CSV table of N, CA and C in Angstrom, one decimal:
chain,number,residue,atom,x,y,z
L,1,MET,N,10.8,-5.8,-5.2
L,1,MET,CA,9.4,-6.0,-5.5
L,1,MET,C,9.3,-6.2,-7.0
L,2,THR,N,8.6,-7.2,-7.4
L,2,THR,CA,8.3,-7.4,-8.9
L,2,THR,C,6.8,-7.3,-9.1
L,3,ASP,N,6.5,-7.0,-10.4
L,3,ASP,CA,5.1,-6.9,-10.7
L,3,ASP,C,4.8,-7.7,-12.0
L,4,GLU,N,3.6,-7.6,-12.5
L,4,GLU,CA,3.2,-8.3,-13.7
L,4,GLU,C,4.1,-7.8,-14.9
L,5,VAL,N,4.4,-6.5,-15.0
L,5,VAL,CA,5.2,-6.0,-16.1
L,5,VAL,C,6.6,-6.6,-16.1
L,6,ASP,N,7.2,-6.8,-14.9
L,6,ASP,CA,8.5,-7.5,-14.8
L,6,ASP,C,8.4,-8.9,-15.4
L,7,ARG,N,7.3,-9.6,-15.1
L,7,ARG,CA,7.2,-10.9,-15.7
L,7,ARG,C,7.0,-10.9,-17.2
L,8,ILE,N,6.2,-9.9,-17.7
L,8,ILE,CA,6.0,-9.8,-19.1
L,8,ILE,C,7.4,-9.5,-19.8
L,9,VAL,N,8.1,-8.5,-19.3
L,9,VAL,CA,9.4,-8.1,-19.9
L,9,VAL,C,10.3,-9.3,-19.9
L,10,GLU,N,10.4,-10.0,-18.8
L,10,GLU,CA,11.3,-11.1,-18.7
L,10,GLU,C,11.0,-12.2,-19.7
L,11,SER,N,9.7,-12.4,-19.8
L,11,SER,CA,9.2,-13.4,-20.8
L,11,SER,C,9.6,-13.0,-22.2
L,12,TRP,N,9.4,-11.8,-22.6
L,12,TRP,CA,9.9,-11.3,-23.9
L,12,TRP,C,11.4,-11.4,-24.1
L,13,ARG,N,12.1,-11.1,-23.0
L,13,ARG,CA,13.6,-11.2,-23.1
L,13,ARG,C,14.0,-12.6,-23.4
L,14,ARG,N,13.3,-13.5,-22.8
L,14,ARG,CA,13.6,-14.9,-23.0
L,14,ARG,C,13.2,-15.4,-24.4
L,15,GLU,N,12.0,-15.0,-24.8
L,15,GLU,CA,11.5,-15.4,-26.1
L,15,GLU,C,12.1,-14.7,-27.3
L,16,ARG,N,12.5,-13.4,-27.1
L,16,ARG,CA,13.0,-12.6,-28.2
L,16,ARG,C,14.3,-11.9,-27.7
L,17,PRO,N,15.4,-12.6,-27.4
L,17,PRO,CA,16.6,-12.0,-26.9
L,17,PRO,C,17.2,-11.0,-28.0
L,18,ASP,N,16.7,-11.1,-29.2
L,18,ASP,CA,17.2,-10.2,-30.2
L,18,ASP,C,16.7,-8.8,-30.2
L,19,LEU,N,15.6,-8.6,-29.3
L,19,LEU,CA,15.0,-7.3,-29.2
L,19,LEU,C,15.3,-6.6,-27.9
L,20,ASP,N,15.4,-5.3,-28.0
L,20,ASP,CA,15.5,-4.5,-26.7
L,20,ASP,C,14.1,-4.2,-26.3
L,21,VAL,N,13.6,-4.9,-25.3
L,21,VAL,CA,12.3,-4.7,-24.8
L,21,VAL,C,12.2,-3.7,-23.6
L,22,ALA,N,13.2,-3.0,-23.4
L,22,ALA,CA,13.3,-2.0,-22.2
L,22,ALA,C,12.1,-1.0,-22.3
L,23,PRO,N,11.6,-0.5,-23.4
L,23,PRO,CA,10.5,0.4,-23.4
L,23,PRO,C,9.2,-0.2,-22.7
L,24,LEU,N,9.1,-1.5,-22.8
L,24,LEU,CA,7.9,-2.1,-22.2
L,24,LEU,C,7.9,-1.9,-20.7
L,25,ALA,N,9.1,-1.9,-20.1
L,25,ALA,CA,9.2,-1.7,-18.6
L,25,ALA,C,8.6,-0.4,-18.1
L,26,VAL,N,8.7,0.6,-19.0
L,26,VAL,CA,8.2,1.9,-18.6
L,26,VAL,C,6.7,2.1,-19.1
L,27,LEU,N,6.6,1.9,-20.4
L,27,LEU,CA,5.3,2.2,-21.0
L,27,LEU,C,4.2,1.2,-20.7
L,28,SER,N,4.5,0.0,-20.4
L,28,SER,CA,3.4,-0.9,-20.0
L,28,SER,C,2.9,-0.5,-18.6
L,29,ARG,N,3.8,0.0,-17.8
L,29,ARG,CA,3.3,0.5,-16.5
L,29,ARG,C,2.5,1.7,-16.6
L,30,VAL,N,2.9,2.6,-17.5
L,30,VAL,CA,2.1,3.8,-17.8
L,30,VAL,C,0.7,3.4,-18.3
L,31,SER,N,0.7,2.5,-19.2
L,31,SER,CA,-0.6,2.0,-19.8
L,31,SER,C,-1.5,1.4,-18.7
L,32,ARG,N,-0.9,0.6,-17.8
L,32,ARG,CA,-1.7,-0.1,-16.8
L,32,ARG,C,-2.2,1.0,-15.8
L,33,LEU,N,-1.3,1.9,-15.4
L,33,LEU,CA,-1.7,3.0,-14.6
L,33,LEU,C,-2.9,3.8,-15.2
L,34,ALA,N,-2.8,4.1,-16.5
L,34,ALA,CA,-3.8,4.9,-17.2
L,34,ALA,C,-5.1,4.1,-17.1
L,35,ARG,N,-5.1,2.8,-17.2
L,35,ARG,CA,-6.4,2.1,-17.1
L,35,ARG,C,-7.0,2.2,-15.7
L,36,HIS,N,-6.1,2.0,-14.7
L,36,HIS,CA,-6.6,2.2,-13.3
L,36,HIS,C,-7.1,3.6,-13.0
L,37,LEU,N,-6.4,4.6,-13.5
L,37,LEU,CA,-6.8,6.0,-13.4
L,37,LEU,C,-8.2,6.2,-14.1
L,38,ASP,N,-8.3,5.7,-15.3
L,38,ASP,CA,-9.6,5.8,-16.0
L,38,ASP,C,-10.7,5.2,-15.2
L,39,LEU,N,-10.6,4.0,-14.7
L,39,LEU,CA,-11.6,3.4,-13.9
L,39,LEU,C,-11.9,4.2,-12.6
L,40,ALA,N,-10.9,4.7,-11.9
L,40,ALA,CA,-11.1,5.5,-10.7
L,40,ALA,C,-11.8,6.8,-11.0
L,41,ARG,N,-11.4,7.4,-12.1
L,41,ARG,CA,-12.1,8.7,-12.5
L,41,ARG,C,-13.5,8.4,-12.9
L,42,ARG,N,-13.8,7.4,-13.7
L,42,ARG,CA,-15.2,7.1,-14.0
L,42,ARG,C,-16.0,6.9,-12.8
L,43,GLY,N,-15.5,6.2,-11.8
L,43,GLY,CA,-16.2,6.0,-10.6
L,43,GLY,C,-16.5,7.2,-9.8
L,44,ALA,N,-15.5,8.1,-9.7
L,44,ALA,CA,-15.6,9.4,-9.0
L,44,ALA,C,-16.7,10.2,-9.7
L,45,PHE,N,-16.7,10.3,-11.0
L,45,PHE,CA,-17.6,11.1,-11.7
L,45,PHE,C,-19.0,10.5,-11.7
L,46,ALA,N,-19.1,9.1,-11.7
L,46,ALA,CA,-20.4,8.5,-11.7
L,46,ALA,C,-21.1,8.8,-10.4
L,47,ARG,N,-20.4,8.9,-9.3
L,47,ARG,CA,-21.0,9.3,-8.0
L,47,ARG,C,-21.6,10.6,-8.0
L,48,HIS,N,-21.3,11.4,-9.0
L,48,HIS,CA,-21.9,12.8,-9.2
L,48,HIS,C,-22.7,12.8,-10.5
L,49,GLU,N,-23.1,11.7,-11.0
L,49,GLU,CA,-23.9,11.5,-12.2
L,49,GLU,C,-23.3,12.3,-13.4
L,50,LEU,N,-22.0,12.1,-13.5
L,50,LEU,CA,-21.3,12.7,-14.7
L,50,LEU,C,-20.5,11.6,-15.4
L,51,GLU,N,-20.4,11.8,-16.7
L,51,GLU,CA,-19.5,11.0,-17.5
L,51,GLU,C,-18.2,11.7,-17.6
L,52,LEU,N,-17.1,11.0,-18.1
L,52,LEU,CA,-15.8,11.7,-18.2
L,52,LEU,C,-15.9,12.9,-19.1
L,53,TRP,N,-16.6,12.8,-20.3
L,53,TRP,CA,-16.7,13.9,-21.2
L,53,TRP,C,-17.4,15.1,-20.6
L,54,GLU,N,-18.4,14.8,-19.8
L,54,GLU,CA,-19.2,15.9,-19.2
L,54,GLU,C,-18.3,16.6,-18.2
L,55,PHE,N,-17.5,15.9,-17.4
L,55,PHE,CA,-16.6,16.5,-16.5
L,55,PHE,C,-15.6,17.4,-17.3
L,56,ASP,N,-15.1,16.9,-18.4
L,56,ASP,CA,-14.1,17.7,-19.2
L,56,ASP,C,-14.7,19.0,-19.6
L,57,VAL,N,-15.9,19.0,-20.1
L,57,VAL,CA,-16.6,20.3,-20.6
L,57,VAL,C,-16.8,21.2,-19.4
L,58,LEU,N,-17.5,20.6,-18.4
L,58,LEU,CA,-17.8,21.4,-17.2
L,58,LEU,C,-16.6,22.0,-16.5
L,59,SER,N,-15.6,21.2,-16.4
L,59,SER,CA,-14.3,21.7,-15.7
L,59,SER,C,-13.6,22.8,-16.6
L,60,SER,N,-13.7,22.7,-17.9
L,60,SER,CA,-13.2,23.7,-18.7
L,60,SER,C,-13.9,25.1,-18.4
L,61,LEU,N,-15.2,25.0,-18.3
L,61,LEU,CA,-15.9,26.2,-18.0
L,61,LEU,C,-15.6,26.7,-16.6
L,62,ARG,N,-15.5,25.8,-15.7
L,62,ARG,CA,-15.2,26.2,-14.3
L,62,ARG,C,-13.9,26.8,-14.1
L,63,ARG,N,-12.9,26.3,-14.8
L,63,ARG,CA,-11.5,26.8,-14.8
L,63,ARG,C,-11.4,28.2,-15.4
L,64,ALA,N,-12.4,28.5,-16.3
L,64,ALA,CA,-12.3,29.8,-17.0
L,64,ALA,C,-12.6,31.0,-16.1
L,65,GLY,N,-13.1,30.7,-14.9
L,65,GLY,CA,-13.4,31.7,-13.9
L,65,GLY,C,-14.7,32.5,-14.2
L,66,GLU,N,-15.1,33.4,-13.3
L,66,GLU,CA,-16.3,34.2,-13.5
L,66,GLU,C,-16.3,34.8,-14.9
L,67,PRO,N,-17.3,34.7,-15.6
L,67,PRO,CA,-18.6,34.2,-15.4
L,67,PRO,C,-18.8,32.7,-15.8
L,68,TYR,N,-17.7,32.0,-15.9
L,68,TYR,CA,-17.7,30.5,-16.2
L,68,TYR,C,-18.3,30.3,-17.6
L,69,GLN,N,-17.8,31.0,-18.6
L,69,GLN,CA,-18.3,30.8,-19.9
L,69,GLN,C,-17.2,30.8,-21.0
L,70,LEU,N,-17.4,30.1,-22.0
L,70,LEU,CA,-16.4,30.0,-23.1
L,70,LEU,C,-17.2,29.8,-24.4
L,71,SER,N,-16.5,30.1,-25.5
L,71,SER,CA,-17.1,29.9,-26.8
L,71,SER,C,-17.0,28.3,-27.1
L,72,PRO,N,-17.9,27.8,-27.9
L,72,PRO,CA,-17.8,26.4,-28.3
L,72,PRO,C,-16.4,26.1,-28.9
L,73,GLY,N,-15.9,27.0,-29.7
L,73,GLY,CA,-14.6,26.8,-30.3
L,73,GLY,C,-13.5,26.6,-29.3
L,74,THR,N,-13.5,27.4,-28.2
L,74,THR,CA,-12.5,27.3,-27.2
L,74,THR,C,-12.7,25.9,-26.5
L,75,LEU,N,-14.0,25.5,-26.3
L,75,LEU,CA,-14.2,24.2,-25.6
L,75,LEU,C,-13.7,23.1,-26.5
L,76,VAL,N,-13.8,23.2,-27.8
L,76,VAL,CA,-13.3,22.2,-28.8
L,76,VAL,C,-11.8,22.1,-28.6
L,77,THR,N,-11.1,23.3,-28.5
L,77,THR,CA,-9.7,23.3,-28.4
L,77,THR,C,-9.2,22.7,-27.0
L,78,GLN,N,-9.9,23.0,-26.0
L,78,GLN,CA,-9.6,22.5,-24.7
L,78,GLN,C,-9.9,21.0,-24.4
L,79,THR,N,-10.9,20.5,-25.1
L,79,THR,CA,-11.3,19.1,-24.9
L,79,THR,C,-10.9,18.1,-26.0
L,80,LEU,N,-10.3,18.7,-27.1
L,80,LEU,CA,-9.7,17.9,-28.2
L,80,LEU,C,-10.8,17.0,-28.9
L,81,VAL,N,-11.9,17.6,-29.1
L,81,VAL,CA,-13.0,16.9,-29.9
L,81,VAL,C,-13.3,17.8,-31.1
L,82,THR,N,-14.1,17.2,-32.0
L,82,THR,CA,-14.6,18.0,-33.2
L,82,THR,C,-15.7,18.9,-32.8
L,83,SER,N,-15.9,19.9,-33.7
L,83,SER,CA,-17.0,20.9,-33.4
L,83,SER,C,-18.3,20.2,-33.4
L,84,GLY,N,-18.6,19.2,-34.2
L,84,GLY,CA,-19.8,18.4,-34.2
L,84,GLY,C,-20.0,17.7,-32.9
L,85,THR,N,-19.0,17.1,-32.4
L,85,THR,CA,-19.1,16.4,-31.1
L,85,THR,C,-19.4,17.4,-30.0
L,86,MET,N,-18.7,18.5,-30.1
L,86,MET,CA,-18.9,19.5,-29.0
L,86,MET,C,-20.4,20.1,-29.1
L,87,THR,N,-20.9,20.3,-30.2
L,87,THR,CA,-22.3,20.7,-30.3
L,87,THR,C,-23.2,19.7,-29.7
L,88,ASN,N,-23.0,18.4,-29.9
L,88,ASN,CA,-23.8,17.4,-29.3
L,88,ASN,C,-23.6,17.4,-27.8
L,89,ARG,N,-22.4,17.6,-27.3
L,89,ARG,CA,-22.2,17.6,-25.9
L,89,ARG,C,-22.8,18.8,-25.2
L,90,ILE,N,-22.8,19.9,-25.8
L,90,ILE,CA,-23.4,21.1,-25.3
L,90,ILE,C,-24.9,20.9,-25.2
L,91,ASP,N,-25.5,20.4,-26.3
L,91,ASP,CA,-26.9,20.1,-26.3
L,91,ASP,C,-27.3,19.2,-25.1
L,92,ARG,N,-26.5,18.1,-24.9
L,92,ARG,CA,-26.9,17.2,-23.9
L,92,ARG,C,-26.7,17.8,-22.5
L,93,LEU,N,-25.6,18.6,-22.3
L,93,LEU,CA,-25.4,19.3,-21.0
L,93,LEU,C,-26.5,20.3,-20.7
L,94,ALA,N,-26.9,21.0,-21.8
L,94,ALA,CA,-28.0,22.0,-21.6
L,94,ALA,C,-29.3,21.4,-21.3
L,95,ALA,N,-29.6,20.2,-21.9
L,95,ALA,CA,-30.8,19.5,-21.6
L,95,ALA,C,-30.8,19.0,-20.1
L,96,ARG,N,-29.7,18.8,-19.5
L,96,ARG,CA,-29.6,18.4,-18.1
L,96,ARG,C,-29.5,19.6,-17.2
L,97,GLY,N,-29.5,20.8,-17.7
L,97,GLY,CA,-29.5,22.0,-16.9
L,97,GLY,C,-28.1,22.3,-16.3
L,98,LEU,N,-27.0,21.8,-16.9
L,98,LEU,CA,-25.7,22.0,-16.4
L,98,LEU,C,-25.0,23.2,-17.1
L,99,VAL,N,-25.4,23.5,-18.3
L,99,VAL,CA,-24.9,24.6,-19.0
L,99,VAL,C,-26.0,25.3,-19.7
L,100,GLU,N,-25.8,26.6,-20.2
L,100,GLU,CA,-26.8,27.3,-21.0
L,100,GLU,C,-26.0,28.0,-22.1
L,101,ARG,N,-26.8,28.2,-23.2
L,101,ARG,CA,-26.2,28.9,-24.3
L,101,ARG,C,-26.7,30.4,-24.2
L,102,LEU,N,-25.7,31.3,-24.5
L,102,LEU,CA,-26.0,32.7,-24.5
L,102,LEU,C,-25.5,33.3,-25.7
L,103,PRO,N,-26.2,34.4,-26.2
L,103,PRO,CA,-25.7,35.1,-27.4
L,103,PRO,C,-24.3,35.7,-27.1
L,104,ALA,N,-23.4,35.6,-28.1
L,104,ALA,CA,-22.1,36.2,-27.9
L,104,ALA,C,-22.2,37.7,-28.1
L,105,PRO,N,-21.8,38.5,-27.2
L,105,PRO,CA,-22.0,40.0,-27.3
L,105,PRO,C,-21.3,40.6,-28.5
L,106,SER,N,-20.2,40.0,-29.0
L,106,SER,CA,-19.4,40.6,-30.0
L,106,SER,C,-19.8,40.0,-31.4
L,107,ASP,N,-20.6,39.0,-31.5
L,107,ASP,CA,-21.0,38.4,-32.7
L,107,ASP,C,-22.4,37.9,-32.7
L,108,ARG,N,-23.3,38.5,-33.4
L,108,ARG,CA,-24.7,38.1,-33.3
L,108,ARG,C,-25.0,36.7,-33.7
L,109,ARG,N,-24.1,36.1,-34.5
L,109,ARG,CA,-24.3,34.7,-34.9
L,109,ARG,C,-23.7,33.7,-33.9
L,110,GLY,N,-22.8,34.2,-33.1
L,110,GLY,CA,-22.1,33.4,-32.1
L,110,GLY,C,-22.8,33.1,-30.8
L,111,VAL,N,-22.3,32.1,-30.1
L,111,VAL,CA,-22.9,31.8,-28.8
L,111,VAL,C,-21.7,31.6,-27.8
L,112,LEU,N,-22.1,31.7,-26.6
L,112,LEU,CA,-21.2,31.4,-25.5
L,112,LEU,C,-21.9,30.3,-24.7
L,113,VAL,N,-21.1,29.4,-24.1
L,113,VAL,CA,-21.6,28.4,-23.2
L,113,VAL,C,-21.3,28.7,-21.8
L,114,ARG,N,-22.3,28.8,-21.0
L,114,ARG,CA,-22.0,29.2,-19.6
L,114,ARG,C,-22.5,28.1,-18.6
L,115,LEU,N,-21.6,27.9,-17.6
L,115,LEU,CA,-21.9,26.9,-16.6
L,115,LEU,C,-23.1,27.5,-15.7
L,116,THR,N,-24.1,26.6,-15.5
L,116,THR,CA,-25.2,27.0,-14.6
L,116,THR,C,-24.8,26.8,-13.2
L,117,PRO,N,-25.5,27.4,-12.2
L,117,PRO,CA,-25.2,27.1,-10.8
L,117,PRO,C,-25.3,25.6,-10.5
L,118,THR,N,-26.2,24.9,-11.1
L,118,THR,CA,-26.2,23.4,-10.9
L,118,THR,C,-25.0,22.8,-11.4
L,119,GLY,N,-24.6,23.2,-12.6
L,119,GLY,CA,-23.4,22.7,-13.2
L,119,GLY,C,-22.1,22.9,-12.4
L,120,ARG,N,-22.1,24.2,-11.8
L,120,ARG,CA,-20.9,24.5,-11.0
L,120,ARG,C,-20.9,23.7,-9.7
L,121,THR,N,-22.0,23.5,-9.1
L,121,THR,CA,-22.1,22.6,-7.9
L,121,THR,C,-21.6,21.2,-8.2
L,122,ARG,N,-22.1,20.7,-9.4
L,122,ARG,CA,-21.8,19.3,-9.8
L,122,ARG,C,-20.3,19.1,-10.1
L,123,VAL,N,-19.8,20.1,-10.8
L,123,VAL,CA,-18.3,19.9,-11.2
L,123,VAL,C,-17.4,20.1,-10.0
L,124,ASP,N,-17.8,21.0,-9.1
L,124,ASP,CA,-17.0,21.3,-7.9
L,124,ASP,C,-17.0,20.0,-7.0
L,125,SER,N,-18.2,19.4,-6.8
L,125,SER,CA,-18.2,18.2,-5.9
L,125,SER,C,-17.5,17.0,-6.6
L,126,ALA,N,-17.6,16.9,-7.9
L,126,ALA,CA,-16.9,15.8,-8.6
L,126,ALA,C,-15.4,16.0,-8.5
L,127,LEU,N,-14.9,17.3,-8.6
L,127,LEU,CA,-13.5,17.5,-8.5
L,127,LEU,C,-13.0,17.2,-7.1
L,128,GLU,N,-13.7,17.5,-6.1
L,128,GLU,CA,-13.3,17.1,-4.7
L,128,GLU,C,-13.2,15.6,-4.6
L,129,ASP,N,-14.2,14.9,-5.1
L,129,ASP,CA,-14.1,13.4,-5.1
L,129,ASP,C,-12.9,12.9,-5.9
L,130,LEU,N,-12.7,13.5,-7.1
L,130,LEU,CA,-11.6,13.1,-8.0
L,130,LEU,C,-10.3,13.2,-7.2
L,131,LEU,N,-10.1,14.3,-6.6
L,131,LEU,CA,-8.8,14.6,-5.9
L,131,LEU,C,-8.6,13.6,-4.8
L,132,ARG,N,-9.7,13.2,-4.1
L,132,ARG,CA,-9.5,12.2,-3.0
L,132,ARG,C,-9.1,10.9,-3.6
L,133,VAL,N,-9.7,10.5,-4.7
L,133,VAL,CA,-9.4,9.2,-5.4
L,133,VAL,C,-7.9,9.3,-5.9
L,134,GLU,N,-7.6,10.4,-6.5
L,134,GLU,CA,-6.2,10.5,-7.1
L,134,GLU,C,-5.1,10.5,-6.0
L,135,ARG,N,-5.4,11.1,-4.9
L,135,ARG,CA,-4.5,11.1,-3.7
L,135,ARG,C,-4.3,9.6,-3.3
L,136,THR,N,-5.4,8.8,-3.3
L,136,THR,CA,-5.3,7.4,-2.9
L,136,THR,C,-4.4,6.7,-3.9
L,137,LEU,N,-4.5,7.0,-5.2
L,137,LEU,CA,-3.7,6.3,-6.2
L,137,LEU,C,-2.2,6.6,-6.0
L,138,LEU,N,-1.9,7.8,-5.6
L,138,LEU,CA,-0.5,8.3,-5.4
L,138,LEU,C,0.0,7.9,-4.0
L,139,ALA,N,-0.8,7.4,-3.1
L,139,ALA,CA,-0.4,7.1,-1.7
L,139,ALA,C,0.8,6.3,-1.6
L,140,GLY,N,1.1,5.4,-2.5
L,140,GLY,CA,2.2,4.5,-2.5
L,140,GLY,C,3.5,5.1,-2.9
L,141,LEU,N,3.5,6.3,-3.4
L,141,LEU,CA,4.6,7.0,-3.9
L,141,LEU,C,5.0,8.1,-2.8
L,142,PRO,N,6.3,8.0,-2.3
L,142,PRO,CA,6.7,9.0,-1.3
L,142,PRO,C,6.5,10.4,-1.9
L,143,GLU,N,6.0,11.3,-1.0
L,143,GLU,CA,5.7,12.7,-1.3
L,143,GLU,C,6.9,13.3,-2.0
L,144,ALA,N,8.1,13.0,-1.5
L,144,ALA,CA,9.4,13.6,-2.1
L,144,ALA,C,9.6,13.2,-3.6
L,145,ASP,N,9.0,12.2,-4.0
L,145,ASP,CA,9.1,11.7,-5.4
L,145,ASP,C,8.1,12.3,-6.4
L,146,HIS,N,7.1,13.0,-5.8
L,146,HIS,CA,6.0,13.5,-6.7
L,146,HIS,C,6.5,14.5,-7.7
L,147,ASP,N,7.3,15.4,-7.3
L,147,ASP,CA,7.9,16.4,-8.3
L,147,ASP,C,8.7,15.8,-9.3
L,148,THR,N,9.5,14.8,-8.9
L,148,THR,CA,10.4,14.1,-9.9
L,148,THR,C,9.5,13.4,-10.9
L,149,LEU,N,8.5,12.7,-10.5
L,149,LEU,CA,7.6,12.0,-11.4
L,149,LEU,C,6.9,13.0,-12.3
L,150,VAL,N,6.4,14.1,-11.8
L,150,VAL,CA,5.8,15.2,-12.6
L,150,VAL,C,6.8,15.6,-13.7
L,151,ASP,N,8.0,15.9,-13.4
L,151,ASP,CA,9.0,16.3,-14.3
L,151,ASP,C,9.2,15.3,-15.4
L,152,LEU,N,9.4,14.0,-15.0
L,152,LEU,CA,9.6,13.0,-16.0
L,152,LEU,C,8.5,12.8,-16.9
L,153,LEU,N,7.3,12.8,-16.4
L,153,LEU,CA,6.1,12.6,-17.2
L,153,LEU,C,5.9,13.8,-18.2
L,154,ARG,N,6.2,15.0,-17.7
L,154,ARG,CA,6.1,16.2,-18.6
L,154,ARG,C,7.0,16.0,-19.8
L,155,VAL,N,8.2,15.5,-19.6
L,155,VAL,CA,9.1,15.3,-20.7
L,155,VAL,C,8.5,14.3,-21.7
L,156,LEU,N,7.9,13.2,-21.2
L,156,LEU,CA,7.3,12.2,-22.1
L,156,LEU,C,6.1,12.8,-22.9
L,157,VAL,N,5.3,13.6,-22.2
L,157,VAL,CA,4.0,14.1,-22.8
L,157,VAL,C,4.2,15.3,-23.7
L,158,ALA,N,5.3,16.1,-23.4
L,158,ALA,CA,5.5,17.3,-24.2
L,158,ALA,C,5.4,17.2,-25.7
L,159,PRO,N,6.0,16.2,-26.3
L,159,PRO,CA,6.0,16.1,-27.8
L,159,PRO,C,4.5,16.0,-28.3
L,160,PHE,N,3.6,15.4,-27.5
L,160,PHE,CA,2.3,15.2,-27.9
L,160,PHE,C,1.4,16.5,-27.8
L,161,ASP,N,1.8,17.3,-26.8
L,161,ASP,CA,1.1,18.5,-26.5
L,161,ASP,C,1.5,19.7,-27.4
L,162,GLY,N,2.7,19.6,-27.9
L,162,GLY,CA,3.2,20.7,-28.7
L,162,GLY,C,3.0,20.5,-30.1
C-alpha cells in the first residue's frame, strides 16, 4: 500500500538525492493524522456545543474527581495557556453555566473553578462521542499494534512533555 506521503517522499528523493528525507515518512504522516484527528474532535465537540478549548477546561475539572474543582493556576498548567487566557475562558464558561467560581477556602483572595451539573453532563456526553470517533480512527490498526504505537509515540512526545 502506498499513500500521499510515499509520493511526497519519493519526489523529494528524486529532486534532492543529497538529503536524507526519511523523517518525512514518519512525521508527515503524524502531521496528517493530527489534522484528521483535530477535525474529528472538533466535530465530536460541536455536536455537544463545545469548542476544543472548552472541552479541555471542562475535562480537566471532570478528571479532578469530586467535587470537580481546581484553581485557575492548576487549569493553566493542565491546559498550557496563559493566566489571562484562562481567566477569559473561565468567564465564558461561567456565562454559559458550565462552571462556577467559588471562594478558595484557604485563601480569601483566591478562587476555585467548579464544574456545574450542566457542565458535567456536557463534558461526559462529549467524551463518549469523542471515544466513538477515535475508535473509528483507530479501526484500521490491528488491536495488537495499539500498545506498540502507544509506546513509540510516547518516546517521541516525551522530550516535549518533560
